[in-house]
PDB file of C-alpha atoms in Angstrom:
ATOM      1  CA  MET O 165     -16.322  22.729 -18.792  1.00 86.00           C
ATOM      2  CA  GLU O 166     -17.205  25.238 -21.481  1.00 95.00           C
ATOM      3  CA  GLU O 167     -15.025  27.547 -23.546  1.00 97.00           C
ATOM      4  CA  PHE O 168     -15.633  30.903 -25.145  1.00 98.00           C
ATOM      5  CA  TRP O 169     -13.834  33.936 -26.523  1.00 98.00           C
ATOM      6  CA  VAL O 170     -13.926  37.595 -25.514  1.00 98.00           C
ATOM      7  CA  THR O 171     -12.470  40.456 -27.545  1.00 98.00           C
ATOM      8  CA  ALA O 172     -10.911  43.178 -25.366  1.00 97.00           C
ATOM      9  CA  GLY O 173      -9.229  46.161 -26.975  1.00 95.00           C
ATOM     10  CA  GLY O 174      -9.063  44.231 -30.230  1.00 97.00           C
ATOM     11  CA  VAL O 175      -7.319  41.258 -28.591  1.00 98.00           C
ATOM     12  CA  PRO O 176      -9.067  37.850 -28.553  1.00 98.00           C
ATOM     13  CA  LEU O 177      -9.028  36.251 -25.094  1.00 98.00           C
ATOM     14  CA  PHE O 178      -9.726  32.568 -24.527  1.00 98.00           C
ATOM     15  CA  VAL O 179     -11.812  31.739 -21.436  1.00 98.00           C
ATOM     16  CA  ARG O 180     -12.537  28.460 -19.641  1.00 98.00           C
ATOM     17  CA  SER O 181     -15.906  28.455 -17.885  1.00 98.00           C
ATOM     18  CA  ALA O 182     -17.433  26.078 -15.335  1.00 98.00           C
ATOM     19  CA  GLY O 183     -20.520  26.073 -13.136  1.00 97.00           C
ATOM     20  CA  SER O 184     -23.215  28.606 -12.396  1.00 96.00           C
ATOM     21  CA  GLY O 185     -23.990  31.123  -9.697  1.00 95.00           C
ATOM     22  CA  ASP O 186     -22.021  34.133  -8.486  1.00 96.00           C
ATOM     23  CA  THR O 187     -19.046  34.819 -10.710  1.00 98.00           C
ATOM     24  CA  ILE O 188     -15.420  34.169  -9.762  1.00 98.00           C
ATOM     25  CA  ILE O 189     -12.708  35.240 -12.221  1.00 98.00           C
ATOM     26  CA  CYS O 190      -9.303  33.586 -11.793  1.00 98.00           C
ATOM     27  CA  LEU O 191      -6.129  35.171 -13.182  1.00 98.00           C
ATOM     28  CA  HIS O 192      -3.041  33.014 -13.719  1.00 98.00           C
ATOM     29  CA  GLY O 193       0.639  33.896 -13.538  1.00 97.00           C
ATOM     30  CA  PHE O 194       3.598  33.893 -15.926  1.00 98.00           C
ATOM     31  CA  PRO O 195       3.955  31.894 -18.153  1.00 98.00           C
ATOM     32  CA  GLU O 196       0.847  29.816 -17.504  1.00 97.00           C
ATOM     33  CA  SER O 197      -2.722  29.709 -18.763  1.00 97.00           C
ATOM     34  CA  GLY O 198      -6.214  29.436 -17.340  1.00 97.00           C
ATOM     35  CA  ALA O 199      -5.696  25.668 -17.159  1.00 96.00           C
ATOM     36  CA  SER O 200      -3.803  26.194 -13.895  1.00 96.00           C
ATOM     37  CA  TRP O 201      -7.195  26.791 -12.216  1.00 97.00           C
ATOM     38  CA  ALA O 202      -8.718  23.434 -13.198  1.00 96.00           C
ATOM     39  CA  HIS O 203      -8.843  22.132  -9.624  1.00 96.00           C
ATOM     40  CA  LEU O 204     -10.523  25.276  -8.319  1.00 97.00           C
ATOM     41  CA  GLN O 205     -13.065  25.244 -11.143  1.00 97.00           C
ATOM     42  CA  SER O 206     -13.882  21.611 -10.393  1.00 97.00           C
ATOM     43  CA  THR O 207     -14.226  22.353  -6.669  1.00 96.00           C
ATOM     44  CA  LEU O 208     -16.449  25.431  -6.929  1.00 97.00           C
ATOM     45  CA  GLN O 209     -18.501  24.815 -10.060  1.00 96.00           C
ATOM     46  CA  ALA O 210     -21.420  23.421  -8.059  1.00 95.00           C
ATOM     47  CA  THR O 211     -21.967  26.782  -6.366  1.00 95.00           C
ATOM     48  CA  HIS O 212     -20.235  29.401  -8.517  1.00 97.00           C
ATOM     49  CA  HIS O 213     -19.586  30.398 -12.099  1.00 98.00           C
ATOM     50  CA  VAL O 214     -15.785  30.118 -12.260  1.00 98.00           C
ATOM     51  CA  LEU O 215     -14.013  31.747 -15.218  1.00 98.00           C
ATOM     52  CA  ALA O 216     -10.341  31.250 -16.053  1.00 98.00           C
ATOM     53  CA  PRO O 217      -9.190  33.443 -18.942  1.00 98.00           C
ATOM     54  CA  ASP O 218      -5.833  33.100 -20.673  1.00 98.00           C
ATOM     55  CA  GLY O 219      -4.095  36.443 -20.191  1.00 98.00           C
ATOM     56  CA  ARG O 220      -3.147  38.268 -23.376  1.00 98.00           C
ATOM     57  CA  GLY O 221       0.032  36.749 -24.778  1.00 98.00           C
ATOM     58  CA  HIS O 222      -0.575  33.502 -22.867  1.00 98.00           C
ATOM     59  CA  GLY O 223      -2.346  30.245 -23.654  1.00 97.00           C
ATOM     60  CA  ARG O 224      -4.617  30.586 -26.659  1.00 98.00           C
ATOM     61  CA  SER O 225      -5.211  34.330 -26.302  1.00 98.00           C
ATOM     62  CA  GLY O 226      -3.945  36.876 -28.795  1.00 98.00           C
ATOM     63  CA  CYS O 227      -0.331  38.070 -28.743  1.00 97.00           C
ATOM     64  CA  PRO O 228      -0.015  41.761 -29.657  1.00 97.00           C
ATOM     65  CA  SER O 229       3.545  42.577 -30.676  1.00 95.00           C
ATOM     66  CA  ASN O 230       3.609  46.061 -29.148  1.00 95.00           C
ATOM     67  CA  ALA O 231       4.778  45.959 -25.519  1.00 95.00           C
ATOM     68  CA  GLY O 232       2.461  48.885 -24.754  1.00 95.00           C
ATOM     69  CA  GLU O 233      -0.494  46.516 -25.210  1.00 97.00           C
ATOM     70  CA  TYR O 234       0.484  44.872 -21.914  1.00 98.00           C
ATOM     71  CA  ARG O 235       0.240  47.974 -19.723  1.00 97.00           C
ATOM     72  CA  ILE O 236      -1.617  47.441 -16.491  1.00 97.00           C
ATOM     73  CA  ASP O 237      -4.613  49.500 -17.627  1.00 97.00           C
ATOM     74  CA  ARG O 238      -5.053  47.167 -20.623  1.00 98.00           C
ATOM     75  CA  LEU O 239      -4.816  44.083 -18.422  1.00 98.00           C
ATOM     76  CA  VAL O 240      -7.388  45.466 -15.996  1.00 98.00           C
ATOM     77  CA  ALA O 241      -9.692  46.279 -18.924  1.00 98.00           C
ATOM     78  CA  ASP O 242      -9.383  42.638 -20.035  1.00 98.00           C
ATOM     79  CA  VAL O 243     -10.735  41.473 -16.673  1.00 98.00           C
ATOM     80  CA  LEU O 244     -13.726  43.791 -16.917  1.00 98.00           C
ATOM     81  CA  ALA O 245     -14.378  42.643 -20.487  1.00 98.00           C
ATOM     82  CA  VAL O 246     -14.576  39.025 -19.299  1.00 98.00           C
ATOM     83  CA  ALA O 247     -17.010  40.023 -16.555  1.00 98.00           C
ATOM     84  CA  ASP O 248     -19.112  42.035 -18.996  1.00 98.00           C
ATOM     85  CA  ARG O 249     -19.232  39.103 -21.406  1.00 97.00           C
ATOM     86  CA  VAL O 250     -21.114  36.989 -18.821  1.00 98.00           C
ATOM     87  CA  GLY O 251     -23.162  39.877 -17.435  1.00 98.00           C
ATOM     88  CA  ALA O 252     -21.418  39.953 -14.057  1.00 98.00           C
ATOM     89  CA  GLU O 253     -21.860  43.420 -12.601  1.00 97.00           C
ATOM     90  CA  ARG O 254     -19.959  42.281  -9.504  1.00 98.00           C
ATOM     91  CA  PHE O 255     -17.562  39.371  -9.127  1.00 98.00           C
ATOM     92  CA  THR O 256     -14.962  37.774  -6.900  1.00 98.00           C
ATOM     93  CA  LEU O 257     -11.433  38.107  -8.250  1.00 98.00           C
ATOM     94  CA  VAL O 258      -8.677  35.542  -7.641  1.00 98.00           C
ATOM     95  CA  GLY O 259      -5.116  36.097  -8.812  1.00 98.00           C
ATOM     96  CA  HIS O 260      -1.786  34.320  -8.529  1.00 98.00           C
ATOM     97  CA  ASP O 261       1.643  35.730  -9.389  1.00 98.00           C
ATOM     98  CA  TRP O 262       1.263  38.233 -12.276  1.00 98.00           C
ATOM     99  CA  GLY O 263      -2.465  37.569 -12.296  1.00 98.00           C
ATOM    100  CA  GLY O 264      -2.478  38.718  -8.698  1.00 98.00           C
ATOM    101  CA  VAL O 265      -0.813  42.023  -9.588  1.00 98.00           C
ATOM    102  CA  VAL O 266      -3.582  42.609 -12.124  1.00 98.00           C
ATOM    103  CA  ALA O 267      -6.153  41.575  -9.526  1.00 98.00           C
ATOM    104  CA  TRP O 268      -4.806  44.058  -6.942  1.00 98.00           C
ATOM    105  CA  CYS O 269      -5.080  46.913  -9.444  1.00 98.00           C
ATOM    106  CA  THR O 270      -8.502  45.837 -10.687  1.00 98.00           C
ATOM    107  CA  ALA O 271      -9.891  45.753  -7.161  1.00 98.00           C
ATOM    108  CA  ALA O 272      -8.312  49.085  -6.187  1.00 98.00           C
ATOM    109  CA  TRP O 273      -9.583  50.922  -9.254  1.00 98.00           C
ATOM    110  CA  ASN O 274     -12.970  49.221  -9.583  1.00 98.00           C
ATOM    111  CA  PRO O 275     -14.344  48.521  -6.091  1.00 98.00           C
ATOM    112  CA  GLU O 276     -17.882  48.850  -7.440  1.00 98.00           C
ATOM    113  CA  ARG O 277     -17.246  45.765  -9.604  1.00 98.00           C
ATOM    114  CA  VAL O 278     -15.053  43.575  -7.386  1.00 98.00           C
ATOM    115  CA  SER O 279     -16.916  42.115  -4.400  1.00 97.00           C
ATOM    116  CA  ARG O 280     -13.927  40.233  -2.952  1.00 97.00           C
ATOM    117  CA  LEU O 281     -10.238  39.895  -3.775  1.00 98.00           C
ATOM    118  CA  ILE O 282      -8.146  36.782  -3.178  1.00 98.00           C
ATOM    119  CA  ALA O 283      -4.423  37.203  -3.881  1.00 98.00           C
ATOM    120  CA  ILE O 284      -2.181  34.123  -3.858  1.00 98.00           C
ATOM    121  CA  ASN O 285       1.572  34.714  -3.627  1.00 98.00           C
ATOM    122  CA  ALA O 286       0.977  37.939  -5.479  1.00 98.00           C
ATOM    123  CA  PRO O 287       2.608  41.076  -4.089  1.00 97.00           C
ATOM    124  CA  HIS O 288       0.695  44.253  -3.423  1.00 98.00           C
ATOM    125  CA  PRO O 289       2.192  46.598  -6.064  1.00 97.00           C
ATOM    126  CA  THR O 290       3.046  49.378  -3.604  1.00 97.00           C
ATOM    127  CA  LEU O 291       4.866  46.996  -1.270  1.00 97.00           C
ATOM    128  CA  LEU O 292       6.695  45.294  -4.130  1.00 97.00           C
ATOM    129  CA  GLN O 293       8.053  48.608  -5.388  1.00 96.00           C
ATOM    130  CA  ALA O 294       9.182  49.517  -1.889  1.00 96.00           C
ATOM    131  CA  ALA O 295      10.958  46.167  -1.580  1.00 96.00           C
ATOM    132  CA  LEU O 296      12.605  46.537  -4.983  1.00 96.00           C
ATOM    133  CA  ASP O 297      13.926  49.894  -3.802  1.00 96.00           C
ATOM    134  CA  ARG O 298      15.143  48.944  -0.333  1.00 94.00           C
ATOM    135  CA  ASP O 299      14.986  45.246   0.573  1.00 95.00           C
ATOM    136  CA  PRO O 300      18.232  43.358  -0.248  1.00 95.00           C
ATOM    137  CA  ASP O 301      16.471  39.987  -0.020  1.00 94.00           C
ATOM    138  CA  GLN O 302      13.797  40.966  -2.540  1.00 96.00           C
ATOM    139  CA  GLN O 303      16.370  42.654  -4.773  1.00 96.00           C
ATOM    140  CA  ALA O 304      18.324  39.408  -4.900  1.00 95.00           C
ATOM    141  CA  ALA O 305      15.179  37.355  -5.511  1.00 96.00           C
ATOM    142  CA  SER O 306      14.138  39.702  -8.358  1.00 96.00           C
ATOM    143  CA  SER O 307      17.523  39.829 -10.080  1.00 96.00           C
ATOM    144  CA  TYR O 308      16.224  37.549 -12.851  1.00 95.00           C
ATOM    145  CA  ILE O 309      14.053  40.427 -14.109  1.00 96.00           C
ATOM    146  CA  ALA O 310      17.094  42.064 -15.686  1.00 95.00           C
ATOM    147  CA  ALA O 311      17.399  39.128 -18.091  1.00 94.00           C
ATOM    148  CA  LEU O 312      13.678  39.062 -18.890  1.00 95.00           C
ATOM    149  CA  THR O 313      13.521  42.776 -19.757  1.00 94.00           C
ATOM    150  CA  ALA O 314      16.810  42.994 -21.674  1.00 93.00           C
ATOM    151  CA  PRO O 315      16.642  43.697 -25.441  1.00 91.00           C
ATOM    152  CA  GLY O 316      16.251  40.467 -27.374  1.00 92.00           C
ATOM    153  CA  ALA O 317      15.453  38.467 -24.239  1.00 93.00           C
ATOM    154  CA  ALA O 318      13.003  36.244 -26.122  1.00 94.00           C
ATOM    155  CA  ASP O 319      15.472  35.297 -28.844  1.00 92.00           C
ATOM    156  CA  GLY O 320      17.331  32.643 -26.880  1.00 86.00           C
ATOM    157  CA  LEU O 321      14.394  31.444 -24.796  1.00 94.00           C
ATOM    158  CA  THR O 322      12.970  28.390 -26.534  1.00 96.00           C
ATOM    159  CA  PRO O 323       9.793  26.673 -25.321  1.00 97.00           C
ATOM    160  CA  GLY O 324      11.861  23.749 -24.072  1.00 96.00           C
ATOM    161  CA  ARG O 325      14.239  25.985 -22.152  1.00 95.00           C
ATOM    162  CA  LEU O 326      11.345  27.948 -20.661  1.00 96.00           C
ATOM    163  CA  TRP O 327       9.705  24.726 -19.529  1.00 97.00           C
ATOM    164  CA  GLU O 328      12.825  23.532 -17.741  1.00 96.00           C
ATOM    165  CA  LEU O 329      13.359  26.889 -16.051  1.00 94.00           C
ATOM    166  CA  ILE O 330       9.788  27.294 -14.808  1.00 95.00           C
ATOM    167  CA  PHE O 331       8.246  23.842 -14.527  1.00 96.00           C
ATOM    168  CA  GLY O 332      11.062  21.305 -14.650  1.00 95.00           C
ATOM    169  CA  GLU O 333      11.012  20.780 -10.895  1.00 94.00           C
ATOM    170  CA  ASP O 334       7.200  20.716 -10.760  1.00 94.00           C
ATOM    171  CA  GLU O 335       7.168  18.036 -13.452  1.00 95.00           C
ATOM    172  CA  ALA O 336       9.690  15.957 -11.516  1.00 95.00           C
ATOM    173  CA  ARG O 337       7.474  16.234  -8.422  1.00 94.00           C
ATOM    174  CA  GLY O 338       4.373  15.200 -10.344  1.00 94.00           C
ATOM    175  CA  LEU O 339       2.677  18.578  -9.884  1.00 94.00           C
ATOM    176  CA  ILE O 340       1.922  19.165 -13.559  1.00 93.00           C
ATOM    177  CA  GLY O 341       0.584  16.654 -16.058  1.00 90.00           C
ATOM    178  CA  ALA O 342       1.585  15.749 -19.586  1.00 92.00           C
ATOM    179  CA  GLY O 343      -1.582  17.255 -21.061  1.00 92.00           C
ATOM    180  CA  GLU O 344      -0.988  20.702 -19.597  1.00 93.00           C
ATOM    181  CA  LYS O 345       2.698  20.488 -20.522  1.00 95.00           C
ATOM    182  CA  ALA O 346       1.824  19.825 -24.149  1.00 96.00           C
ATOM    183  CA  GLU O 347      -0.725  22.641 -24.162  1.00 95.00           C
ATOM    184  CA  LEU O 348       1.692  25.160 -22.645  1.00 97.00           C
ATOM    185  CA  ILE O 349       4.588  24.299 -24.935  1.00 97.00           C
ATOM    186  CA  ALA O 350       2.270  24.517 -27.945  1.00 97.00           C
ATOM    187  CA  SER O 351       1.109  27.958 -26.834  1.00 98.00           C
ATOM    188  CA  TRP O 352       4.681  29.154 -26.289  1.00 98.00           C
ATOM    189  CA  SER O 353       5.601  27.901 -29.765  1.00 97.00           C
ATOM    190  CA  ARG O 354       3.228  30.333 -31.474  1.00 97.00           C
ATOM    191  CA  PRO O 355       5.048  33.098 -33.367  1.00 96.00           C
ATOM    192  CA  GLY O 356       5.779  35.951 -31.003  1.00 96.00           C
ATOM    193  CA  ALA O 357       4.294  34.244 -27.936  1.00 98.00           C
ATOM    194  CA  ILE O 358       7.365  34.248 -25.699  1.00 98.00           C
ATOM    195  CA  ALA O 359       8.121  37.876 -26.551  1.00 97.00           C
ATOM    196  CA  ALA O 360       4.471  38.699 -25.765  1.00 98.00           C
ATOM    197  CA  MET O 361       4.641  37.067 -22.333  1.00 98.00           C
ATOM    198  CA  LEU O 362       7.868  38.905 -21.533  1.00 97.00           C
ATOM    199  CA  SER O 363       6.115  42.150 -22.440  1.00 97.00           C
ATOM    200  CA  TRP O 364       4.221  41.860 -19.146  1.00 97.00           C
ATOM    201  CA  TYR O 365       7.558  42.643 -17.482  1.00 97.00           C
ATOM    202  CA  LYS O 366       8.558  45.337 -19.956  1.00 95.00           C
ATOM    203  CA  ALA O 367       5.234  47.162 -19.530  1.00 96.00           C
ATOM    204  CA  ALA O 368       4.983  46.479 -15.792  1.00 96.00           C
ATOM    205  CA  PRO O 369       3.872  49.305 -13.475  1.00 95.00           C
ATOM    206  CA  PHE O 370       7.178  49.051 -11.627  1.00 96.00           C
ATOM    207  CA  ASP O 371      10.611  50.602 -11.721  1.00 95.00           C
ATOM    208  CA  PHE O 372      12.957  47.616 -11.964  1.00 96.00           C
ATOM    209  CA  ALA O 373      16.105  49.750 -12.104  1.00 95.00           C
ATOM    210  CA  PRO O 374      17.206  48.736  -8.572  1.00 95.00           C
ATOM    211  CA  VAL O 375      17.501  45.118  -9.770  1.00 95.00           C
ATOM    212  CA  GLY O 376      19.041  45.982 -13.135  1.00 94.00           C
ATOM    213  CA  GLY O 377      15.871  45.698 -15.201  1.00 93.00           C
ATOM    214  CA  ASN O 378      13.395  47.943 -16.933  1.00 90.00           C
ATOM    215  CA  GLY O 379       9.689  48.579 -16.444  1.00 88.00           C
ATOM    216  CA  ALA O 380       7.094  51.096 -17.496  1.00 89.00           C
ATOM    217  CA  GLY O 381       7.447  53.043 -14.236  1.00 89.00           C
ATOM    218  CA  ARG O 382       5.955  53.400 -10.801  1.00 92.00           C
ATOM    219  CA  LEU O 383       2.289  53.637  -9.943  1.00 91.00           C
ATOM    220  CA  PRO O 384       1.661  57.292  -9.089  1.00 85.00           C
ATOM    221  CA  GLU O 385       0.448  56.774  -5.519  1.00 87.00           C
ATOM    222  CA  PRO O 386       0.029  54.036  -2.890  1.00 93.00           C
ATOM    223  CA  LEU O 387      -2.597  51.533  -4.002  1.00 96.00           C
ATOM    224  CA  ARG O 388      -5.340  51.307  -1.378  1.00 97.00           C
ATOM    225  CA  VAL O 389      -7.702  48.338  -1.638  1.00 98.00           C
ATOM    226  CA  THR O 390     -11.020  48.771   0.161  1.00 97.00           C
ATOM    227  CA  VAL O 391     -12.819  45.561  -0.847  1.00 97.00           C
ATOM    228  CA  PRO O 392     -12.696  42.508   1.456  1.00 97.00           C
ATOM    229  CA  THR O 393      -9.371  40.827   0.707  1.00 98.00           C
ATOM    230  CA  CYS O 394      -7.906  37.417   1.466  1.00 98.00           C
ATOM    231  CA  VAL O 395      -4.181  36.817   0.943  1.00 98.00           C
ATOM    232  CA  ILE O 396      -2.876  33.247   0.746  1.00 98.00           C
ATOM    233  CA  TRP O 397       0.908  33.085   0.938  1.00 98.00           C
ATOM    234  CA  GLY O 398       3.228  30.084   0.612  1.00 98.00           C
ATOM    235  CA  MET O 399       6.009  31.054   3.009  1.00 97.00           C
ATOM    236  CA  ASP O 400       8.749  29.138   1.154  1.00 97.00           C
ATOM    237  CA  ASP O 401       8.453  31.412  -1.887  1.00 97.00           C
ATOM    238  CA  ALA O 402      11.924  31.856  -3.420  1.00 94.00           C
ATOM    239  CA  ILE O 403      10.759  34.662  -5.746  1.00 95.00           C
ATOM    240  CA  LEU O 404       8.777  36.871  -3.376  1.00 96.00           C
ATOM    241  CA  ALA O 405      10.189  37.504   0.089  1.00 91.00           C
ATOM    242  CA  PRO O 406       7.863  37.197   3.131  1.00 90.00           C
ATOM    243  CA  SER O 407       8.740  40.820   3.936  1.00 91.00           C
ATOM    244  CA  LEU O 408       6.269  41.793   1.200  1.00 96.00           C
ATOM    245  CA  LEU O 409       3.515  41.060   3.721  1.00 97.00           C
ATOM    246  CA  HIS O 410       4.774  43.719   6.126  1.00 96.00           C
ATOM    247  CA  GLY O 411       2.555  46.797   6.081  1.00 95.00           C
ATOM    248  CA  LEU O 412      -0.187  45.106   4.076  1.00 97.00           C
ATOM    249  CA  GLU O 413      -2.827  45.900   6.681  1.00 96.00           C
ATOM    250  CA  ASP O 414      -2.139  49.625   6.242  1.00 97.00           C
ATOM    251  CA  LEU O 415      -3.148  49.459   2.581  1.00 98.00           C
ATOM    252  CA  VAL O 416      -5.869  46.811   2.901  1.00 98.00           C
ATOM    253  CA  PRO O 417      -8.111  47.541   5.905  1.00 96.00           C
ATOM    254  CA  ASP O 418     -10.362  44.477   5.444  1.00 97.00           C
ATOM    255  CA  LEU O 419      -7.663  41.807   5.334  1.00 97.00           C
ATOM    256  CA  THR O 420      -7.606  38.063   6.007  1.00 97.00           C
ATOM    257  CA  LEU O 421      -4.118  36.565   5.796  1.00 98.00           C
ATOM    258  CA  HIS O 422      -3.241  32.866   5.562  1.00 98.00           C
ATOM    259  CA  LYS O 423       0.466  32.045   5.855  1.00 98.00           C
ATOM    260  CA  VAL O 424       1.079  28.516   4.591  1.00 98.00           C
ATOM    261  CA  GLU O 425       4.267  26.858   5.776  1.00 96.00           C
ATOM    262  CA  GLY O 426       5.859  24.220   3.565  1.00 96.00           C
ATOM    263  CA  ALA O 427       4.527  25.728   0.336  1.00 97.00           C
ATOM    264  CA  GLY O 428       6.241  28.047  -2.122  1.00 96.00           C
ATOM    265  CA  HIS O 429       5.467  30.298  -5.035  1.00 96.00           C
ATOM    266  CA  GLY O 430       3.680  27.475  -6.855  1.00 96.00           C
ATOM    267  CA  ILE O 431       1.223  26.893  -4.021  1.00 97.00           C
ATOM    268  CA  VAL O 432      -1.715  26.648  -6.448  1.00 97.00           C
ATOM    269  CA  ARG O 433      -0.161  23.440  -7.817  1.00 96.00           C
ATOM    270  CA  GLU O 434       1.591  22.325  -4.635  1.00 96.00           C
ATOM    271  CA  ARG O 435      -1.466  22.527  -2.370  1.00 97.00           C
ATOM    272  CA  PRO O 436      -4.527  22.623  -4.652  1.00 97.00           C
ATOM    273  CA  GLU O 437      -6.918  21.154  -2.077  1.00 97.00           C
ATOM    274  CA  LEU O 438      -5.893  23.660   0.582  1.00 98.00           C
ATOM    275  CA  VAL O 439      -6.041  26.630  -1.797  1.00 98.00           C
ATOM    276  CA  SER O 440      -9.469  25.587  -3.049  1.00 97.00           C
ATOM    277  CA  ARG O 441     -10.761  25.101   0.500  1.00 97.00           C
ATOM    278  CA  LEU O 442      -9.485  28.485   1.679  1.00 98.00           C
ATOM    279  CA  ILE O 443     -11.092  30.198  -1.298  1.00 98.00           C
ATOM    280  CA  ALA O 444     -14.361  28.304  -0.871  1.00 96.00           C
ATOM    281  CA  ASP O 445     -14.479  29.171   2.831  1.00 96.00           C
ATOM    282  CA  TYR O 446     -13.766  32.844   2.164  1.00 97.00           C
ATOM    283  CA  VAL O 447     -16.375  33.346  -0.531  1.00 95.00           C
ATOM    284  CA  SER O 448     -18.983  31.535   1.569  1.00 91.00           C
ATOM    285  CA  THR O 449     -18.404  33.611   4.711  1.00 86.00           C
ATOM    286  CA  ARG O 450     -17.827  37.109   3.293  1.00 71.00           C
ATOM    287  CA  SER O 451     -20.821  39.094   2.115  1.00 59.00           C
ATOM    288  CA  ARG O 452     -20.913  40.442  -1.392  1.00 52.00           C
TER     289      ARG O 452
END
């Protein structure tokens, strides 16, 4: 495993790198880091160059204090900066949770750069907005967003409290190790880090008003993704309702969908062997 830094829009981004070959860039979710992709990097490093950047505000990457620095266009530009740093004109993009939202937008807006998209329990932005507007189940599941986007939300959210809320159950189940726990809590303890991570919600390309929260606003038009796309979805997700998969084929014409029973939102940790195998199979069978 190697490590390097990329500067994107003046923000230093920390990147974990493994292997050689065609490039795969993996984007993590809130409030994680690139370390969440360790199993995938280990699995694919013999055949691919697998990069796992820490998103801005997360892990070891820089934490701009202005919420506008976390707009979706900035996050997409970060992905392209990582690809440019290793000379990857085209690359496979993998994203989970918030990283998946960034991946959807990157693939839609830059099909000449993204050869394949793999989204893991990451909602297509157009379908998520529709669900926030009209789906009572998703509105209930997203009600926590009001607290995350409220003024001063970061003030009472200590690293220890954040850990218990997000990873307490995973730790009890043995899904996350002591080393990653220490690394995450250290990263969250940096001045301004928790506020920076919450800025992903405040600057999100969504209107959270139907669930009592705030966002930067809606994407101007339905997001159509033309690159070959694989969606892996843990069907026991308590945060993202399965109804978010309805209508996906209308926006993603080249779609492969894997519904995984008995796995939830944290499927990357819950079923790492399965996730790695599905990704390996997809990138080996789909042309660039």
